[in-house]
Coordinates of C-alpha atoms and ligand atoms in Angstrom, one line a residue:
M2 CA 52.2 55.6 -73.1
N3 CA 51.5 52.3 -71.3
K4 CA 48.2 50.9 -70.1
K5 CA 45.6 52.8 -68.0
I6 CA 45.3 51.7 -64.4
I7 CA 42.6 52.7 -61.9
V8 CA 44.1 53.2 -58.4
T9 CA 41.4 53.3 -55.7
G10 CA 42.6 55.2 -52.6
G11 CA 45.3 56.7 -54.7
C12 CA 45.6 59.8 -52.5
G13 CA 46.3 57.7 -49.4
Y14 CA 49.6 56.8 -48.0
I15 CA 50.5 53.6 -49.9
G16 CA 48.3 54.5 -52.8
S17 CA 50.1 57.8 -53.5
H18 CA 53.5 56.2 -53.4
T19 CA 52.3 53.5 -55.8
V20 CA 50.9 56.1 -58.2
I21 CA 54.3 57.7 -58.4
E22 CA 56.0 54.3 -59.3
L23 CA 53.2 53.6 -61.9
I24 CA 53.8 57.0 -63.6
K25 CA 57.6 56.4 -63.5
N26 CA 56.8 53.2 -65.5
N27 CA 54.7 55.2 -67.9
F28 CA 51.3 53.9 -66.8
Q29 CA 48.3 56.2 -67.3
V30 CA 46.9 56.5 -63.7
V31 CA 43.3 57.4 -62.8
I32 CA 42.9 57.9 -59.1
F33 CA 39.5 57.1 -57.4
D34 CA 39.3 58.5 -53.9
D35 CA 36.6 59.8 -51.6
L36 CA 39.2 62.0 -49.7
S37 CA 37.8 60.7 -46.4
N38 CA 41.2 60.1 -45.0
S39 CA 43.4 62.0 -47.5
S40 CA 43.8 65.3 -49.3
Q41 CA 43.5 66.3 -52.9
D42 CA 46.8 68.2 -52.3
T43 CA 48.5 64.9 -52.9
I44 CA 47.7 65.1 -56.6
G45 CA 49.7 68.3 -56.9
R46 CA 52.5 66.7 -54.9
I47 CA 52.5 63.7 -57.2
E48 CA 52.7 66.1 -60.1
S49 CA 55.6 68.0 -58.7
I50 CA 57.5 64.7 -58.2
T51 CA 56.7 63.0 -61.5
G52 CA 55.9 65.9 -63.8
V53 CA 52.6 64.2 -64.6
R54 CA 49.2 65.0 -63.1
P55 CA 47.1 61.8 -62.7
V56 CA 43.4 62.0 -63.6
F57 CA 41.3 62.3 -60.4
E58 CA 37.8 61.1 -59.8
Q59 CA 36.2 61.8 -56.4
V60 CA 34.1 58.6 -55.8
D61 CA 32.6 57.0 -52.8
L62 CA 32.9 53.3 -53.7
K63 CA 30.1 52.5 -51.2
D64 CA 27.8 54.1 -53.8
V65 CA 27.3 51.3 -56.3
N66 CA 25.6 53.5 -59.0
H67 CA 28.3 56.2 -58.9
T68 CA 31.0 53.6 -58.9
S69 CA 29.6 51.9 -62.0
Q70 CA 29.2 55.3 -63.8
V71 CA 32.8 56.3 -63.1
I72 CA 34.3 52.9 -64.0
L73 CA 32.3 53.0 -67.3
K74 CA 34.1 56.2 -68.1
H75 CA 37.3 54.4 -67.8
K76 CA 36.4 51.0 -69.2
N77 CA 39.5 50.9 -71.3
A78 CA 41.6 50.5 -68.2
F79 CA 43.7 47.3 -68.0
G80 CA 43.1 46.8 -64.3
V81 CA 42.4 48.1 -60.8
I82 CA 44.8 48.4 -57.8
H83 CA 42.4 48.6 -54.8
F84 CA 43.8 50.4 -51.8
A85 CA 40.6 52.3 -50.7
A86 CA 39.8 51.1 -47.2
H87 CA 39.5 52.3 -43.6
K88 CA 42.6 51.1 -41.7
A89 CA 42.6 52.1 -38.1
V90 CA 42.7 48.9 -36.1
G91 CA 41.4 50.4 -32.8
E92 CA 38.6 52.3 -34.4
S93 CA 37.4 49.2 -36.2
V94 CA 37.0 47.5 -32.8
Q95 CA 34.7 50.4 -31.8
K96 CA 32.9 50.7 -35.1
P97 CA 32.8 47.3 -36.6
L98 CA 29.8 47.9 -38.8
D99 CA 31.5 51.0 -40.4
Y100 CA 34.5 48.9 -41.2
Y101 CA 32.6 46.0 -42.7
Q102 CA 30.3 48.4 -44.7
N103 CA 33.1 50.6 -46.0
N104 CA 35.8 48.0 -46.8
L105 CA 33.5 45.3 -48.1
Y106 CA 31.0 47.3 -50.1
S107 CA 33.8 49.2 -51.7
L108 CA 35.4 46.0 -52.8
L109 CA 32.1 44.4 -54.0
N110 CA 31.0 47.5 -55.9
T111 CA 34.4 47.9 -57.6
L112 CA 34.5 44.2 -58.6
K113 CA 30.9 44.4 -59.9
A114 CA 31.5 47.5 -61.9
Q115 CA 34.8 46.5 -63.3
H116 CA 33.5 43.0 -64.3
E117 CA 30.5 44.6 -66.1
N118 CA 32.9 46.7 -68.0
G119 CA 35.3 43.9 -69.0
I120 CA 38.2 45.1 -66.7
Q121 CA 39.6 41.7 -65.7
N122 CA 42.7 42.5 -63.6
F123 CA 42.9 43.3 -59.9
I124 CA 45.5 43.9 -57.3
F125 CA 44.5 43.9 -53.7
S126 CA 46.0 45.7 -50.7
S127 CA 46.0 43.0 -48.0
S128 CA 47.8 42.6 -44.8
A129 CA 49.9 40.2 -42.7
T130 CA 47.1 40.5 -40.1
V131 CA 45.4 37.6 -42.0
Y132 CA 48.0 35.3 -40.3
G133 CA 46.9 36.1 -36.8
N134 CA 49.4 34.8 -34.3
P135 CA 51.5 32.5 -36.6
K136 CA 52.6 29.1 -35.4
S137 CA 55.9 29.2 -37.3
L138 CA 58.3 32.0 -38.5
P139 CA 59.2 33.3 -41.0
I140 CA 55.7 33.4 -42.3
T141 CA 55.3 31.8 -45.7
E142 CA 52.2 32.4 -47.9
N143 CA 51.3 28.7 -47.0
N144 CA 51.0 29.5 -43.3
Q145 CA 47.4 29.0 -42.4
T146 CA 45.4 32.2 -42.1
Q147 CA 43.5 32.8 -38.8
R148 CA 40.7 35.0 -37.8
P149 CA 42.4 38.4 -37.3
F150 CA 42.1 40.2 -34.0
S151 CA 40.2 43.2 -35.3
P152 CA 37.3 43.9 -37.6
Y153 CA 39.7 45.8 -39.8
G154 CA 41.9 42.7 -40.1
N155 CA 38.8 40.6 -40.7
T156 CA 37.8 42.7 -43.7
K157 CA 41.1 41.9 -45.3
K158 CA 40.7 38.2 -44.7
M159 CA 37.0 38.3 -46.0
A160 CA 38.1 40.3 -49.0
E161 CA 40.7 37.6 -49.9
E162 CA 37.9 35.0 -49.6
I163 CA 35.6 37.1 -51.8
L164 CA 38.4 37.4 -54.4
E165 CA 39.0 33.6 -54.3
D166 CA 35.3 32.9 -55.0
F167 CA 35.1 35.6 -57.7
S168 CA 38.2 34.4 -59.5
K169 CA 36.8 30.8 -59.5
A170 CA 33.5 31.9 -60.9
Y171 CA 34.9 34.1 -63.7
T172 CA 37.8 32.5 -65.4
D173 CA 38.8 35.6 -67.3
F174 CA 39.3 37.4 -64.0
S175 CA 42.9 37.5 -62.5
A176 CA 43.8 38.8 -59.1
I177 CA 46.9 39.3 -56.9
S178 CA 46.6 39.8 -53.2
L179 CA 49.6 41.5 -51.6
R180 CA 50.0 40.9 -47.9
Y181 CA 51.9 43.9 -46.4
F182 CA 53.9 43.5 -43.2
N183 CA 54.6 46.9 -41.6
P184 CA 54.9 49.7 -44.2
I185 CA 56.7 52.8 -42.9
G186 CA 58.8 55.6 -44.4
A187 CA 58.1 58.3 -47.0
H188 CA 59.1 59.4 -50.5
E189 CA 62.7 60.7 -50.7
S190 CA 61.4 64.1 -51.8
G191 CA 59.7 64.6 -48.4
E192 CA 56.6 65.6 -50.4
I193 CA 54.4 62.7 -49.4
G194 CA 54.3 60.4 -46.4
E195 CA 52.1 59.0 -43.7
L196 CA 49.6 61.4 -42.2
P197 CA 47.2 59.6 -40.0
N198 CA 44.0 61.2 -39.0
G199 CA 44.2 62.3 -35.3
I200 CA 46.3 60.3 -32.8
P201 CA 48.4 57.7 -34.7
N202 CA 47.8 54.0 -34.0
N203 CA 51.0 52.9 -35.6
L204 CA 54.5 53.0 -34.2
M205 CA 56.3 55.1 -36.8
P206 CA 54.1 58.1 -37.1
Y207 CA 53.7 58.1 -33.3
I208 CA 57.5 58.3 -33.0
T209 CA 58.0 61.1 -35.5
Q210 CA 55.0 63.0 -34.1
T211 CA 56.5 62.7 -30.6
A212 CA 59.9 63.9 -31.7
A213 CA 58.2 66.8 -33.6
G214 CA 56.5 67.8 -30.3
I215 CA 52.9 67.0 -31.3
R216 CA 52.6 64.0 -28.9
E217 CA 54.1 64.2 -25.4
K218 CA 55.6 60.7 -25.3
L219 CA 55.5 57.4 -27.0
M220 CA 54.0 54.5 -25.0
V221 CA 55.8 51.3 -25.6
F222 CA 53.2 48.6 -25.3
G223 CA 54.9 45.9 -23.3
N224 CA 58.5 44.7 -22.8
D225 CA 57.7 41.3 -21.4
Y226 CA 57.3 39.3 -24.6
D227 CA 59.4 36.3 -25.4
T228 CA 61.7 38.3 -27.7
T229 CA 65.4 39.4 -27.5
D230 CA 64.6 42.6 -25.6
G231 CA 61.0 41.8 -24.6
T232 CA 59.4 44.2 -27.1
P233 CA 57.4 42.8 -30.1
I234 CA 59.2 42.2 -33.4
R235 CA 57.8 43.3 -36.7
D236 CA 59.0 43.3 -40.3
Y237 CA 59.1 47.0 -41.3
I238 CA 59.2 47.7 -45.0
H239 CA 59.9 51.0 -46.8
V240 CA 56.7 52.2 -48.5
V241 CA 58.6 52.9 -51.7
D242 CA 59.8 49.3 -51.9
L243 CA 56.2 48.3 -51.3
A244 CA 55.0 50.6 -54.0
K245 CA 57.5 49.0 -56.5
A246 CA 56.1 45.6 -55.7
H247 CA 52.7 46.6 -57.0
V248 CA 54.3 47.6 -60.3
K249 CA 55.9 44.2 -60.5
A250 CA 52.6 42.5 -59.7
L251 CA 51.0 44.5 -62.5
F252 CA 53.7 43.3 -65.0
R253 CA 53.0 39.7 -63.9
L254 CA 49.3 40.3 -64.9
I255 CA 50.2 42.1 -68.1
E256 CA 52.6 39.3 -69.1
N257 CA 50.0 36.7 -68.2
K258 CA 52.4 34.8 -66.0
Q259 CA 49.9 33.9 -63.4
E260 CA 49.8 30.2 -62.3
Q261 CA 46.4 30.6 -60.5
A262 CA 43.6 33.0 -60.9
L263 CA 44.3 34.5 -57.4
E264 CA 47.9 34.6 -56.3
T265 CA 49.0 35.8 -52.9
F266 CA 52.4 37.3 -52.0
N267 CA 54.0 38.5 -48.8
L268 CA 55.6 41.9 -48.9
G269 CA 58.2 42.4 -46.3
T270 CA 62.0 42.5 -46.0
G271 CA 62.3 39.2 -44.1
N272 CA 64.0 41.0 -41.2
G273 CA 62.4 41.5 -37.9
F274 CA 63.1 44.5 -35.6
S275 CA 61.8 45.0 -32.0
V276 CA 60.1 48.2 -30.9
M277 CA 63.3 49.2 -28.9
E278 CA 65.4 48.6 -32.0
V279 CA 63.2 51.0 -34.0
I280 CA 63.5 53.6 -31.2
E281 CA 67.3 53.2 -31.2
S282 CA 67.4 53.5 -35.0
F283 CA 65.3 56.7 -34.7
E284 CA 67.6 58.2 -32.1
R285 CA 70.7 57.4 -34.1
V286 CA 69.3 58.7 -37.4
S287 CA 67.7 61.9 -36.0
G288 CA 70.1 62.7 -33.2
I289 CA 67.0 63.3 -30.9
K290 CA 66.4 61.6 -27.6
L291 CA 62.9 60.2 -27.8
N292 CA 60.6 60.6 -24.8
Y293 CA 59.0 57.1 -24.2
E294 CA 57.6 55.0 -21.4
I295 CA 57.1 51.3 -21.2
V296 CA 53.5 50.5 -20.4
G297 CA 51.3 47.4 -20.5
R298 CA 50.7 45.3 -23.6
R299 CA 48.2 46.4 -26.2
P300 CA 45.4 43.8 -26.6
G301 CA 45.7 41.8 -29.8
D302 CA 49.4 42.4 -30.3
V303 CA 51.4 39.3 -31.2
P304 CA 55.0 38.8 -30.2
Q305 CA 56.7 38.3 -33.6
L306 CA 55.8 38.7 -37.2
F307 CA 58.3 38.6 -40.1
A308 CA 57.9 37.5 -43.7
A309 CA 59.4 34.7 -45.8
T310 CA 60.0 36.8 -49.0
D311 CA 61.1 34.0 -51.4
L312 CA 57.9 33.7 -53.3
A313 CA 57.7 37.5 -54.2
H314 CA 61.4 37.3 -55.1
H315 CA 61.0 34.3 -57.4
K316 CA 57.7 35.1 -59.0
L317 CA 57.5 38.8 -59.0
G318 CA 61.3 39.5 -59.3
W319 CA 61.0 41.8 -56.4
K320 CA 63.0 42.3 -53.2
A321 CA 63.0 45.1 -50.7
E322 CA 66.1 47.2 -51.1
L323 CA 65.9 49.8 -48.3
G324 CA 67.0 49.2 -44.7
L325 CA 65.5 50.2 -41.4
D326 CA 67.7 53.4 -41.0
E327 CA 66.6 54.6 -44.5
M328 CA 63.0 54.0 -43.7
I329 CA 63.2 55.9 -40.5
D330 CA 65.3 58.7 -42.0
S331 CA 62.7 59.3 -44.7
A332 CA 59.8 59.2 -42.3
W333 CA 61.5 61.8 -40.1
R334 CA 62.4 64.1 -43.0
W335 CA 58.8 63.9 -44.2
E336 CA 57.4 64.7 -40.7
Q337 CA 59.8 67.8 -40.4
K338 CA 59.0 69.1 -43.8
Y339 CA 55.3 68.7 -43.4
R340 CA 55.3 70.4 -40.0
A341 CA 57.4 73.2 -41.3
T342 CA 54.8 74.0 -44.0
T343 CA 51.5 73.5 -42.1
T344 CA 49.8 74.2 -38.8
A345 CA 47.8 71.0 -38.9
K346 CA 48.0 68.7 -35.8
Ligands
UDP21 N1 53.6 50.1 -30.7 C1 54.0 50.8 -29.5 N2 53.5 52.0 -29.2 C2 52.6 52.6 -30.1 C3 52.3 52.0 -31.3 C4 52.8 50.7 -31.5 O1 54.7 50.2 -28.6 O2 52.2 53.7 -29.8 C5 54.2 48.8 -30.9 C6 53.1 47.7 -31.1 O3 52.9 47.1 -29.8 C7 53.7 46.7 -32.1 C8 54.6 47.6 -32.9 O4 54.8 48.8 -32.2 O5 54.6 45.8 -31.3 C9 54.0 47.9 -34.3 O6 52.7 48.4 -34.1 P1 51.9 49.1 -35.3 O7 50.6 49.5 -34.7 O8 52.8 50.1 -35.9 O9 51.7 47.9 -36.3 P2 51.0 46.4 -36.1 O10 52.1 45.4 -36.2 O11 50.3 46.4 -34.9 O12 50.2 46.3 -37.3

């Protein structure tokens, strides 16, 4: 059995896919989750996919004392992969304090408790939102970060700054920040996938819920951008590819290959697709005509984002393998399977 890894937010969308890849690589996983935006059912689903039931601790990481107590129980862990965070961009604009409190206290309390217990390795779930509206494409890790357009995005940028200071102050601490582009898709089993609370903010779950009859129609936010077909371009990445990158990052820490105490990597495919191309791919893969309407731009959206992926390729030995159709096919299969077995809306 390999090392013990604490995965905060391990019942969530990206966390649960990462737990599966960790178990496949023989890591002993302990999930910390407050279940505020996820379900404990996920643990059974992970067990049915992998044959291993991860240890589960229900923890609210905003509670510093409880966080310390639970981390103390697992002080033999090698490191922490920190996913736990609120992530709805629009909601963060309405409730900025909730976002700063939740996302930053969780980070600070986890860092404090792990440091006190001698757990010196950390992988952070960051986002391409820290690049704001980039001046050049593809975006390399050296592109200057900008103030993100939402409090959610700003918590990611601030978290990276906290990690930078923390890793400078404590030389035995090592961290890797992974900047995700647009994760979509689901596990091939159809057992786990993206299940946003309420009305989805993101394109992919909105498309699959519309096709499933839960939403009436997709609003396409603007077709007057300076792009090939006028709709914004993003770098969509399969969540399973993304999950595998976390395992690669973990091996980099285990093998002590880091060149700096805090390293940062983009996680994307390097290919940009427009909203219309995503819709076309969905219609092709599913055979369903999607009900959509072009409406005005969504404030804060930038025209184009896609990653330079060389650094992750060279230093982590990781490259995304799955294409857009595979991402969309898996998302659609998950949506159908989920809707067939539940009455939840
Ligand atoms: N989008 C859209 N309708 C929706 C949700 C998203 O047209 O209901 C567009 C959005 O304008 C952006 C792209 O889809 O160009 C991806 O948006 P998403 O919220 O999924 O990710 P973001 O890149 O904003 O983090």
